[in-house]
PDB file of C-alpha atoms in Angstrom:
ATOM      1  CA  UNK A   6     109.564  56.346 100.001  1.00  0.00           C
ATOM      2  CA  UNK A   7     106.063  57.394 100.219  1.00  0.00           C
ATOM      3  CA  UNK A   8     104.965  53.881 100.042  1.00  0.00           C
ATOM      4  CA  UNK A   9     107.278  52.584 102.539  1.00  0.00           C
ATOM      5  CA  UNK A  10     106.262  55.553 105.002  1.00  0.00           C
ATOM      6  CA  UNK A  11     103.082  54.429 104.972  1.00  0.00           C
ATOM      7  CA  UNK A  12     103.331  50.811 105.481  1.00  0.00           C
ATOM      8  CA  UNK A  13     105.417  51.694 108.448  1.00  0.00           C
ATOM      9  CA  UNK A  14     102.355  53.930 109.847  1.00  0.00           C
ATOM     10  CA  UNK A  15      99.807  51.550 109.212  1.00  0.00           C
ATOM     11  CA  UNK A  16     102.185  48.354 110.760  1.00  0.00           C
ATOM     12  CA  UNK A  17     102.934  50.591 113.833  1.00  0.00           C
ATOM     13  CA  UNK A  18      99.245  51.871 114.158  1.00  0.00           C
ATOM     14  CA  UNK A  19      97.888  48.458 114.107  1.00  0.00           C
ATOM     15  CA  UNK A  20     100.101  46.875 116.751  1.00  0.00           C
ATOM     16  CA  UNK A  21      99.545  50.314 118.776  1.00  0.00           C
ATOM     17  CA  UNK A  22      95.550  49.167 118.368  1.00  0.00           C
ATOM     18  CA  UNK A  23      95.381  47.506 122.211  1.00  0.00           C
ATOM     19  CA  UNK A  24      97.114  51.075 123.924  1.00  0.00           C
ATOM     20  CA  UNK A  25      94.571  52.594 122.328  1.00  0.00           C
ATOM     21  CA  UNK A  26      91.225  50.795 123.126  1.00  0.00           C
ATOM     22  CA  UNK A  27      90.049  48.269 125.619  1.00  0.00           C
ATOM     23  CA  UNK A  28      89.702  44.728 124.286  1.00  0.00           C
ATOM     24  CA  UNK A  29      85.843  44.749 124.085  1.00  0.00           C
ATOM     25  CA  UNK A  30      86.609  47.547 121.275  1.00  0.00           C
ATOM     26  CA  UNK A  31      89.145  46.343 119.321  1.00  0.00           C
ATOM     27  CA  UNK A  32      87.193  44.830 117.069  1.00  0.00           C
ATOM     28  CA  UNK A  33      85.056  47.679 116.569  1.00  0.00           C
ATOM     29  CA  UNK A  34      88.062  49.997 115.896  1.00  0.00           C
ATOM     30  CA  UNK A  35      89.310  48.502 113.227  1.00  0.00           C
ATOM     31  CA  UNK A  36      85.939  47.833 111.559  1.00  0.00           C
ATOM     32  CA  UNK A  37      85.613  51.273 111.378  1.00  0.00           C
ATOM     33  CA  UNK A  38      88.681  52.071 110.101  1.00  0.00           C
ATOM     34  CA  UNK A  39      88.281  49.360 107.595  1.00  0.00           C
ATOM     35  CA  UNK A  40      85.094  51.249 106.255  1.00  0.00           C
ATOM     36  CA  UNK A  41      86.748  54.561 106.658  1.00  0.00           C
ATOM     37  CA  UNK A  42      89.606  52.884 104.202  1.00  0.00           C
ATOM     38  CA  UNK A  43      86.807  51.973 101.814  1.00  0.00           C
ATOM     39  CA  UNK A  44      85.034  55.489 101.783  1.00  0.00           C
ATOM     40  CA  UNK A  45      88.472  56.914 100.732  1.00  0.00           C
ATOM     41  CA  UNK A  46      89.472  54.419  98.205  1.00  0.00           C
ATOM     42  CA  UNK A  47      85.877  55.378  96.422  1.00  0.00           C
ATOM     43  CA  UNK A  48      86.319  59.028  96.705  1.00  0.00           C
ATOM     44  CA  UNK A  49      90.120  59.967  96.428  1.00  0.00           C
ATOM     45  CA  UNK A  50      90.033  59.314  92.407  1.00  0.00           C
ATOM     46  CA  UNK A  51      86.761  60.950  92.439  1.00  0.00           C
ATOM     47  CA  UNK A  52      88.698  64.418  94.298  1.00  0.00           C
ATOM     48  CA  UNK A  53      92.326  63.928  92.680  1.00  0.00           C
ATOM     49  CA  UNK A  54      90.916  63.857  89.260  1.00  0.00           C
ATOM     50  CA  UNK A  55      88.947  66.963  89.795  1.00  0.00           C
ATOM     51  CA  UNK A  56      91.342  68.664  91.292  1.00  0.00           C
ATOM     52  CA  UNK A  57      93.898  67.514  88.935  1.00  0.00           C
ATOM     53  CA  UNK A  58      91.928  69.413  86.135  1.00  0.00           C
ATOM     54  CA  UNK A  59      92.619  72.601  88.430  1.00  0.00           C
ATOM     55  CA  UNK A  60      95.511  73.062  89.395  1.00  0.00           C
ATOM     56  CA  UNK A  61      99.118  71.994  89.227  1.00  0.00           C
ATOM     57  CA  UNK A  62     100.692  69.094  90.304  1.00  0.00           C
ATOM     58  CA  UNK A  63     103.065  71.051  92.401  1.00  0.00           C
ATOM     59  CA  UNK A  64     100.182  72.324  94.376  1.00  0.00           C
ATOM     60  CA  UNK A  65      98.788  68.219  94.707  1.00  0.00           C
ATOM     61  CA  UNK A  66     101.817  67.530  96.453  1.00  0.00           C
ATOM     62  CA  UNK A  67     101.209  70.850  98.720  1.00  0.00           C
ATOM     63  CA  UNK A  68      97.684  69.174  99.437  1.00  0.00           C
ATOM     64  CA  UNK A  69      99.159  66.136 100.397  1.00  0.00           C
ATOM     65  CA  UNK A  70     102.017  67.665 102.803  1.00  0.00           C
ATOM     66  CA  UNK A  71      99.411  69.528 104.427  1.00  0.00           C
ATOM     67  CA  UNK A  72      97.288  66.198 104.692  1.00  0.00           C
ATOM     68  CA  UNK A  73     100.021  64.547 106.135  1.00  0.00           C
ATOM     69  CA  UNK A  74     101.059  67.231 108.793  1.00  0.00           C
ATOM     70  CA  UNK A  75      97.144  66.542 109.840  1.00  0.00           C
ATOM     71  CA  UNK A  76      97.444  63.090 110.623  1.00  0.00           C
ATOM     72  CA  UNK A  77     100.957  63.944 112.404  1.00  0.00           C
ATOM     73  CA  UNK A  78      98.664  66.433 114.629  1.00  0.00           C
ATOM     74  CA  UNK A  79      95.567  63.737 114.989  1.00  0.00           C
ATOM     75  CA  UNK A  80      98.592  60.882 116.119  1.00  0.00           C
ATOM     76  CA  UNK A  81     100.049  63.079 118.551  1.00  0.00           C
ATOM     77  CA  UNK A  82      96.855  63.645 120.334  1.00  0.00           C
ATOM     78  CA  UNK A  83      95.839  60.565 120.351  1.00  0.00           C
ATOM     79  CA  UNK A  84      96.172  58.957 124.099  1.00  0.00           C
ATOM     80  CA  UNK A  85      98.218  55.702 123.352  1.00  0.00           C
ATOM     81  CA  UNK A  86      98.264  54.823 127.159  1.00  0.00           C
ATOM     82  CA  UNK A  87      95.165  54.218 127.818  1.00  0.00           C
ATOM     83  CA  UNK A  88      96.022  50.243 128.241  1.00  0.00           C
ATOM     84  CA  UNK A  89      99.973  51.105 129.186  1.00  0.00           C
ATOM     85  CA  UNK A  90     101.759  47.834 128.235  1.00  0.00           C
ATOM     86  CA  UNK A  91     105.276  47.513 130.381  1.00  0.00           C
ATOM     87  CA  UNK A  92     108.163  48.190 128.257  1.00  0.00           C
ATOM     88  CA  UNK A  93     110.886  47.766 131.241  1.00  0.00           C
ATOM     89  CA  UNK A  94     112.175  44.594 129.594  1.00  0.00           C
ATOM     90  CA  UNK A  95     112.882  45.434 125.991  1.00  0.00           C
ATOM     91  CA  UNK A  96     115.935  43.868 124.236  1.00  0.00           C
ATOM     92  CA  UNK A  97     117.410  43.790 120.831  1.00  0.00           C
ATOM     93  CA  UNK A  98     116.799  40.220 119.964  1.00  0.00           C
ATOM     94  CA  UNK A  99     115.327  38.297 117.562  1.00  0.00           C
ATOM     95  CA  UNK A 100     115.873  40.044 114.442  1.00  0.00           C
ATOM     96  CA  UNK A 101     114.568  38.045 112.277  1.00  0.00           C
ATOM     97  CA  UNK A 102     111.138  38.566 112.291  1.00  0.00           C
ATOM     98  CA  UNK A 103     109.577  35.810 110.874  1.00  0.00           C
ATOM     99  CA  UNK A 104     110.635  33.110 114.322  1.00  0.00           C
ATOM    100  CA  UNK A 105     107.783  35.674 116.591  1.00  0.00           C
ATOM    101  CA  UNK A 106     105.630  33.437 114.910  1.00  0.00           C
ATOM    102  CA  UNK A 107     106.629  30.184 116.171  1.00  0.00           C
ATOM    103  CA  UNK A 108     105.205  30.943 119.534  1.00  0.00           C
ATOM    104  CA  UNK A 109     101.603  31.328 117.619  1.00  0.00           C
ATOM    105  CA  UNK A 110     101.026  28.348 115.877  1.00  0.00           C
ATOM    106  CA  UNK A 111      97.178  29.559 115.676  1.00  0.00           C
ATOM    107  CA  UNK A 112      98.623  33.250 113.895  1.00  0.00           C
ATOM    108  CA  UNK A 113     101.546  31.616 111.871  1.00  0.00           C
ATOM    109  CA  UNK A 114      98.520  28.701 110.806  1.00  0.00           C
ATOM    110  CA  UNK A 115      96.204  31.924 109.620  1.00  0.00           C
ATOM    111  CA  UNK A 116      99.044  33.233 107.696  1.00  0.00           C
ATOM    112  CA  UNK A 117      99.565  29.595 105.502  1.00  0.00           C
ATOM    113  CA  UNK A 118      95.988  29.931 104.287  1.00  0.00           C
ATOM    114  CA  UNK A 119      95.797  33.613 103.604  1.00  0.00           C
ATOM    115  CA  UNK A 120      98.936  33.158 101.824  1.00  0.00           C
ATOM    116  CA  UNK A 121      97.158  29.907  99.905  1.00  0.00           C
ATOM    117  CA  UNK A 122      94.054  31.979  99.236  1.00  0.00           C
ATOM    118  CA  UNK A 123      95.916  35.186  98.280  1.00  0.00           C
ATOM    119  CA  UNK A 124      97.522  32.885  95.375  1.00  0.00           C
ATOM    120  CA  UNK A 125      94.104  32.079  94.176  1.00  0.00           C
ATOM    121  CA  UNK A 126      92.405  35.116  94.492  1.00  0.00           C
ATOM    122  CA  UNK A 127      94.989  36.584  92.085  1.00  0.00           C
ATOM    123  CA  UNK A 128      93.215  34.600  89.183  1.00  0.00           C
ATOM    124  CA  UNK A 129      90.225  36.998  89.067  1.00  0.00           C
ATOM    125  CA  UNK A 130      92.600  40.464  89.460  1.00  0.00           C
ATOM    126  CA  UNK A 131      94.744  39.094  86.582  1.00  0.00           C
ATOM    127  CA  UNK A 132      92.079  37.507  84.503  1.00  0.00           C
ATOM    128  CA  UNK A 133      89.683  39.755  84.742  1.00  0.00           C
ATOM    129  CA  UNK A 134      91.089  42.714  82.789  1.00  0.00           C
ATOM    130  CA  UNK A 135      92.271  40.112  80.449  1.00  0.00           C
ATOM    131  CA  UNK A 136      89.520  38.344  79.754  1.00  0.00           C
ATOM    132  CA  UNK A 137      87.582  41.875  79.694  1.00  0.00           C
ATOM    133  CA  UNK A 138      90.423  43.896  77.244  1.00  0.00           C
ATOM    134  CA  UNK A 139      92.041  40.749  75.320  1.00  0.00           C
ATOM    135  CA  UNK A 140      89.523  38.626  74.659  1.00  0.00           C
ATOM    136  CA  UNK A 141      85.740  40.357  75.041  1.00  0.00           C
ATOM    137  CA  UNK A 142      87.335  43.593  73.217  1.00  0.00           C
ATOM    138  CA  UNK A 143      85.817  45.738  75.767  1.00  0.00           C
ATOM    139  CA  UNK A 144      87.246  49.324  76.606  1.00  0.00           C
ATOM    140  CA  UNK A 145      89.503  49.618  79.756  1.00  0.00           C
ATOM    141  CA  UNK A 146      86.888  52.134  80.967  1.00  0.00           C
ATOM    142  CA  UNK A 147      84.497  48.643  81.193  1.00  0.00           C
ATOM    143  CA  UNK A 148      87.577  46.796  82.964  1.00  0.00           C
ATOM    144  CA  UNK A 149      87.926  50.478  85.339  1.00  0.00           C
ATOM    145  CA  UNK A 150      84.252  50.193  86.315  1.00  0.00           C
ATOM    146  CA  UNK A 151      84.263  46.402  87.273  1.00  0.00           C
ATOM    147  CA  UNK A 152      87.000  46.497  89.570  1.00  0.00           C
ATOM    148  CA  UNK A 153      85.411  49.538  91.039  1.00  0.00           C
ATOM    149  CA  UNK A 154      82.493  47.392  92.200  1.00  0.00           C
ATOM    150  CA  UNK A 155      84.813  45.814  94.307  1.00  0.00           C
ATOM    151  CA  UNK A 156      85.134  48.960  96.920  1.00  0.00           C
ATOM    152  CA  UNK A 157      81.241  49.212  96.819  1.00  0.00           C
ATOM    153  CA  UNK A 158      81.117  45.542  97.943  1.00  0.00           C
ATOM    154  CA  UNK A 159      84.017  46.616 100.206  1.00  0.00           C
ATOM    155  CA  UNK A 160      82.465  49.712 101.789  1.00  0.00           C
ATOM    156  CA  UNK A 161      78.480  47.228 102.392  1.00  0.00           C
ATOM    157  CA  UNK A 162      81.305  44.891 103.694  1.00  0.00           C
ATOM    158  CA  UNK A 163      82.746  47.210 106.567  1.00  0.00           C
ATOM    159  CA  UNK A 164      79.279  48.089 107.710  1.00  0.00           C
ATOM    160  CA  UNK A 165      78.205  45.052 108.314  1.00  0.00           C
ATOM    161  CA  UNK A 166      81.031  43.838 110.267  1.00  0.00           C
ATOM    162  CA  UNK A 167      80.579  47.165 111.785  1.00  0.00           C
ATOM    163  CA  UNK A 168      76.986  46.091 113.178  1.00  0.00           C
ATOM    164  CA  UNK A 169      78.023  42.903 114.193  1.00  0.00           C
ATOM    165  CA  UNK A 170      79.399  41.953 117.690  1.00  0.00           C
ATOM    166  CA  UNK A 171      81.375  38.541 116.791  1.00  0.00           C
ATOM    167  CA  UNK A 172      80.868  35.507 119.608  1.00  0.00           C
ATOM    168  CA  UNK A 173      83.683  33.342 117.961  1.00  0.00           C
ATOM    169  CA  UNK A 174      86.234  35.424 116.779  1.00  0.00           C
ATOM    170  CA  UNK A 175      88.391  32.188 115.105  1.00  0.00           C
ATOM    171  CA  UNK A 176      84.640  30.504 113.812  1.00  0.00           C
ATOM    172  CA  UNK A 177      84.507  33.831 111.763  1.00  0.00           C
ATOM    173  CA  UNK A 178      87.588  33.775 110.061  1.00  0.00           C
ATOM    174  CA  UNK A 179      87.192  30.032 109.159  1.00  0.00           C
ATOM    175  CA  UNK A 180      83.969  30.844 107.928  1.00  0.00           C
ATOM    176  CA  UNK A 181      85.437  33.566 105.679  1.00  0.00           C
ATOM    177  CA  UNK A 182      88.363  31.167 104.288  1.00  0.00           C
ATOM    178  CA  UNK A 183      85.364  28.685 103.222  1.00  0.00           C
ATOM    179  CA  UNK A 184      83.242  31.537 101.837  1.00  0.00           C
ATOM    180  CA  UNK A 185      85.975  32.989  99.946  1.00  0.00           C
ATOM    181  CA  UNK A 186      87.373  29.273  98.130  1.00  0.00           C
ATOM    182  CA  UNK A 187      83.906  28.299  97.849  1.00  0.00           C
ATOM    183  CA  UNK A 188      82.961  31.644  95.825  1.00  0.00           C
ATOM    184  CA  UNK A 189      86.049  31.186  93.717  1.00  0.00           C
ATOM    185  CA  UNK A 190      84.254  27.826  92.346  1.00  0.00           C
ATOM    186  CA  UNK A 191      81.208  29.475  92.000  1.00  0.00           C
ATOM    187  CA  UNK A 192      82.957  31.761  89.746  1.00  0.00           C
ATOM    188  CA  UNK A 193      84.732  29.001  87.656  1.00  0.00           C
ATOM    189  CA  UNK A 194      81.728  27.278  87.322  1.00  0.00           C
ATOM    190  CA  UNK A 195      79.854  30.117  85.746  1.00  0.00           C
ATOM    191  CA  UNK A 196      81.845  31.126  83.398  1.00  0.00           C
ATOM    192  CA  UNK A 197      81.223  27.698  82.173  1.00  0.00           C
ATOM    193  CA  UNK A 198      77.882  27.681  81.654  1.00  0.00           C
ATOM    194  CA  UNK A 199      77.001  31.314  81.481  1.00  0.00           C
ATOM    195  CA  UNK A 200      79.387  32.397  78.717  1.00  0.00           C
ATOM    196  CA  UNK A 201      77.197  35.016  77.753  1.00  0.00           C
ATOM    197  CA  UNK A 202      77.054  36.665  80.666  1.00  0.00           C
ATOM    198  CA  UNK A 203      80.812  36.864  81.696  1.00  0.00           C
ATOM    199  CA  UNK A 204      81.035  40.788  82.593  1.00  0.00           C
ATOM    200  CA  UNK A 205      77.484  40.824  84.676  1.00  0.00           C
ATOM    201  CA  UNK A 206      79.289  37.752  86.530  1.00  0.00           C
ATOM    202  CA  UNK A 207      82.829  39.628  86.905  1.00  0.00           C
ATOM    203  CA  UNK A 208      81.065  42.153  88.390  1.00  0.00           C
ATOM    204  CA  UNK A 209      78.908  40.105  90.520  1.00  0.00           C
ATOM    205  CA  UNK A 210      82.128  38.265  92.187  1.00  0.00           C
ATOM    206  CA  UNK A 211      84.005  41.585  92.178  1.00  0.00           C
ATOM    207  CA  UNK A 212      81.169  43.016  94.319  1.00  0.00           C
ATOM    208  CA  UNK A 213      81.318  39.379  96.667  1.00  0.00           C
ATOM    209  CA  UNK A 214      84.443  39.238  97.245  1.00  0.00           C
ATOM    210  CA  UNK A 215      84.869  43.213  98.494  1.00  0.00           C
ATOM    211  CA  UNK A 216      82.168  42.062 101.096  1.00  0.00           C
ATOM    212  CA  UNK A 217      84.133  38.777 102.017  1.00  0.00           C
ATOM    213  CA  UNK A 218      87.531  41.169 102.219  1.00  0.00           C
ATOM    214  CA  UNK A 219      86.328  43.482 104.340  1.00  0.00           C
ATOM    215  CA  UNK A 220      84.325  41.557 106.726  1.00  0.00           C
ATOM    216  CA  UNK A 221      86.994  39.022 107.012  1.00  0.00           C
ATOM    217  CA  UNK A 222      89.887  41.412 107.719  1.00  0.00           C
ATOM    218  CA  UNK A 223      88.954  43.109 111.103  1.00  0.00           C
ATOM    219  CA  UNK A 224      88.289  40.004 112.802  1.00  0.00           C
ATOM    220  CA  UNK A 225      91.913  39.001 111.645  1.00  0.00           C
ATOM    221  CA  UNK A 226      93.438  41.793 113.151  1.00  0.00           C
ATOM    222  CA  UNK A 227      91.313  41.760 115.876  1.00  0.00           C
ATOM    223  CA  UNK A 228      92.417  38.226 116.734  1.00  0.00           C
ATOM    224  CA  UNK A 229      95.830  39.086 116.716  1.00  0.00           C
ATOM    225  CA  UNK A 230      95.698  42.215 118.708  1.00  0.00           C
ATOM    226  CA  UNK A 231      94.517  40.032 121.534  1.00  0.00           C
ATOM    227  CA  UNK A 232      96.486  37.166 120.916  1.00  0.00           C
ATOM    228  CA  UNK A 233      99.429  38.286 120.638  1.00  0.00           C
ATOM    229  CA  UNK A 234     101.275  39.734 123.820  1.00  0.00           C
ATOM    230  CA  UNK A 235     101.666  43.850 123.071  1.00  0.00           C
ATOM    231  CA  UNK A 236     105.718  42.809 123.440  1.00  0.00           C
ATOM    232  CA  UNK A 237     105.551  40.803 120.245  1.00  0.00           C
ATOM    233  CA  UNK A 238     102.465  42.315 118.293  1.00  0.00           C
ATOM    234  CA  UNK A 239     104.332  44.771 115.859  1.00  0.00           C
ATOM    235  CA  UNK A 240     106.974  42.074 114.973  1.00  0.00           C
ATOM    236  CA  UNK A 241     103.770  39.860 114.788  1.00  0.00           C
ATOM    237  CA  UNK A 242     102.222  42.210 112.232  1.00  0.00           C
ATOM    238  CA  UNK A 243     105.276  42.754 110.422  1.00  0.00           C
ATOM    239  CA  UNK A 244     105.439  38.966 109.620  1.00  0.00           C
ATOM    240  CA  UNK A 245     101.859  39.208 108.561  1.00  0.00           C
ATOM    241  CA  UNK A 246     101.927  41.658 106.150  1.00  0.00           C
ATOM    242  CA  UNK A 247     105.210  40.901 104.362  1.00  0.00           C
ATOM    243  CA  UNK A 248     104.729  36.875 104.842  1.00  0.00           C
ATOM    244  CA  UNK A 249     101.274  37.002 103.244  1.00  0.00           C
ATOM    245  CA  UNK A 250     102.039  39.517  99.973  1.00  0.00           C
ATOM    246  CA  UNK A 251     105.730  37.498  99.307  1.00  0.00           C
ATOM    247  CA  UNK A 252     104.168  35.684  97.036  1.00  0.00           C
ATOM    248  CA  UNK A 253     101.498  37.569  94.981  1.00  0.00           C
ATOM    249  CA  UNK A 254     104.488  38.908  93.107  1.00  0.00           C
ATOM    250  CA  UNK A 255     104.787  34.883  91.251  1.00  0.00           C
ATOM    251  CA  UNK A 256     101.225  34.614  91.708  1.00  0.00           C
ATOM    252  CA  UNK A 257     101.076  37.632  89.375  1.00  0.00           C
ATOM    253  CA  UNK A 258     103.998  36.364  86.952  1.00  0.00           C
ATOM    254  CA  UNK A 259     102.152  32.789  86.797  1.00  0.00           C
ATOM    255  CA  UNK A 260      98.563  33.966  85.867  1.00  0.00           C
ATOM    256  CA  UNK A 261      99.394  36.532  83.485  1.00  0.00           C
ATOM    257  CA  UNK A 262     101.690  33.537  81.483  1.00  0.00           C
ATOM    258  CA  UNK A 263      98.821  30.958  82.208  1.00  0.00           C
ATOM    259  CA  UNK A 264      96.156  33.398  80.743  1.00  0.00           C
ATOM    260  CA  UNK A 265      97.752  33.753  77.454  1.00  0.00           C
ATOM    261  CA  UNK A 266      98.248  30.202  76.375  1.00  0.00           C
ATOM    262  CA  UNK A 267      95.317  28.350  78.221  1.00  0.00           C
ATOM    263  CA  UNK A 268      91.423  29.409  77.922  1.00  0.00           C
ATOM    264  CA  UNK A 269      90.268  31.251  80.459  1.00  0.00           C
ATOM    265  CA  UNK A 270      87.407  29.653  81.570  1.00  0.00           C
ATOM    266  CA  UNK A 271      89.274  26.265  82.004  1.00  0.00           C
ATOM    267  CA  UNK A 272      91.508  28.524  84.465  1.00  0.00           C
ATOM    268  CA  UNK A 273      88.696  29.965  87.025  1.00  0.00           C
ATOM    269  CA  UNK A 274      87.271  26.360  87.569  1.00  0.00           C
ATOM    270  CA  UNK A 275      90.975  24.169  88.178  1.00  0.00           C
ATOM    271  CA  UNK A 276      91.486  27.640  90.237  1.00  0.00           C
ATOM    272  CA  UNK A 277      88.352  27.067  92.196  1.00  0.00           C
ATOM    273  CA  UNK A 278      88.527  23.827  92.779  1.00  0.00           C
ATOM    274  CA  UNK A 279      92.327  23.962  93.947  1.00  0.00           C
ATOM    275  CA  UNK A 280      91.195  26.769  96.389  1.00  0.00           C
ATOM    276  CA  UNK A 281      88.578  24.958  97.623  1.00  0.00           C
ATOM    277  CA  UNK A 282      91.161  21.647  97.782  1.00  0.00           C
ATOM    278  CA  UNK A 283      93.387  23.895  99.916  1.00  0.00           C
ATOM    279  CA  UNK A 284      90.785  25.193 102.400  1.00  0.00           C
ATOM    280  CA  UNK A 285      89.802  21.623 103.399  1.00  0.00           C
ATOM    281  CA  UNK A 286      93.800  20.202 103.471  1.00  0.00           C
ATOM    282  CA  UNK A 287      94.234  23.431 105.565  1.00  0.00           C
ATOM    283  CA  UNK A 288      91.353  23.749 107.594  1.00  0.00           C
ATOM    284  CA  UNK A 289      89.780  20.438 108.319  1.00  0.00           C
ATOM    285  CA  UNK A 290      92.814  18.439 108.315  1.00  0.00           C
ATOM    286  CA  UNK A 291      96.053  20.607 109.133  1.00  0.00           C
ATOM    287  CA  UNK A 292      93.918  22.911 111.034  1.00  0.00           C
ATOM    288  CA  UNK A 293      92.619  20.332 113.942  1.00  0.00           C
ATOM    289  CA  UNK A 294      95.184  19.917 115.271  1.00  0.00           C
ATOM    290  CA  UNK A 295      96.617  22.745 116.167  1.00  0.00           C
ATOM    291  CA  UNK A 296      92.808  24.553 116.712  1.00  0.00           C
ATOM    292  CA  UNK A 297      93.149  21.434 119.484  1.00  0.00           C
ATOM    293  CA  UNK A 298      96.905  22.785 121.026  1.00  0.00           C
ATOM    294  CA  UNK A 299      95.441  26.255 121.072  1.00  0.00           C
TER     295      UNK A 299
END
């Protein structure tokens, strides 16, 4: 319940993003609440295992009701008006989410590759751990401190994007699809020929790909927001965010078979290479022409 709560707070806020700032900052808004994300995600395990060690677990729940009744207060006052879209003509149509994004073949085109790349990217947060654990013999503290290089990379990520005022909104987010596939090659590659130095490397792509994440994320929803019409943007959203996880669920089931029977390093290259297959089918070829209809 608590999870589905919040995925219905952060779906809502998100398409609520244009009422709330003028176009100009949109992109700024959620780069900062991208970063804020990050901060919290480094310090909440940080502040729940300390407090943890004093006090009850009744009294974390407490904490988090009266957490919760502090974002209901901060939501309330916050002036969702201030760009007042015209809500005169709403109907109960179109249930079925998924057809809003017929009428943005530029959005529902976004979605195929971050669906494609999400499948890849699933190597390294599978194999990683497993390679680490299984097959190095390291500690899962080792594995713990890896991935948590991730939300440093993250948290550099956020700022930059932060700092940056973006001329080409859709140039960005291609160039973030090639950096990503291209530094899932890298990865492969190394592993080959730097066996010796798997966990600096695991760390090294953990940290790279937190940057790529969270620079590549606001401009997504930033194109979006002003995209798609106000009328269709939390439908729009919803589509997003269920379409583009659907599948990291056989992603998951796939890797973790693949990883026991086949040697890992074998996996991150084929896995590179078919990412970086998949960005140029998608982008160079299945992506002209509909970046020429847009």
């Amino acid at each position: 319940m608590n999870n589905i709560t919040a995925r219905f707070f952060t779906i809502s806020y998100l398409s609520s993003t244009p009422q709330i700032v003028t176009s100009e900052h949109i992109q700024k808004l959620n780069s900062i609440e991208s970063t804020a994300a990050t901060v919290s995600s480094i310090l909440a395990p940080a502040i729940a295992g300390f407090l943890f060690g004093i006090m009850d677990f009744k009294w974390m729940i407490v904490l988090q009701i009266i957490t919760e009744t502090l974002t209901l207060i901060l939501t309330i006052a916050t002036h969702f008006d201030s760009n007042p879209i015209d809500k005169t003509k709403k109907k109960i149509q179109n249930l079925n989410i998924f057809k809003s994004l017929n009428k943005y073949p530029m959005v529902l085109f976004f979605l195929i590759v971050t669906m494609c790349l999400n499948i890849t990217s699933t190597a390294l947060v599978i194999g990683m751990p497993y390679v680490v654990i299984h097959i190095l013999k390291y500690s899962t503290t080792i594995s713990g401190n890896i991935e948590g290089v991730y939300s440093v990379g993250a948290l550099i990520g956020g700022i930059i994007i932060t700092m940056i005022n973006l001329k080409s909104t859709f140039g960005f987010i291609r160039s973030m699809y090639w950096a990503t596939s291209t530094q899932l090659l890298i990865l492969g590659l190394m592993l080959f020929t730097l066996p010796r130095y798997v966990l600096f490397i695991f760390t090294f792509f953990e940290f790279v790909i937190g940057v790529l994440d969270a620079m590549s994320q606001p401009p997504m929803f930033t194109y979006i927001q002003k995209t798609v019409p106000e009328r269709d943007l939390g439908k729009v959203n919803t589509s997003m965010y269920t379409a583009a996880q659907i599948l990291t669920p056989i992603a998951v089931f796939i890797f973790s078979v693949v990883f026991s029977k086949i040697n890992y390093q074998m996996i991150f290259f084929i896995n590179g290479v078919v990412s970086l297959l998949l960005t140029f089918l998608l982008l160079e070829i299945v992506g002209k022409g509909i970046n020429k209809n847009e």
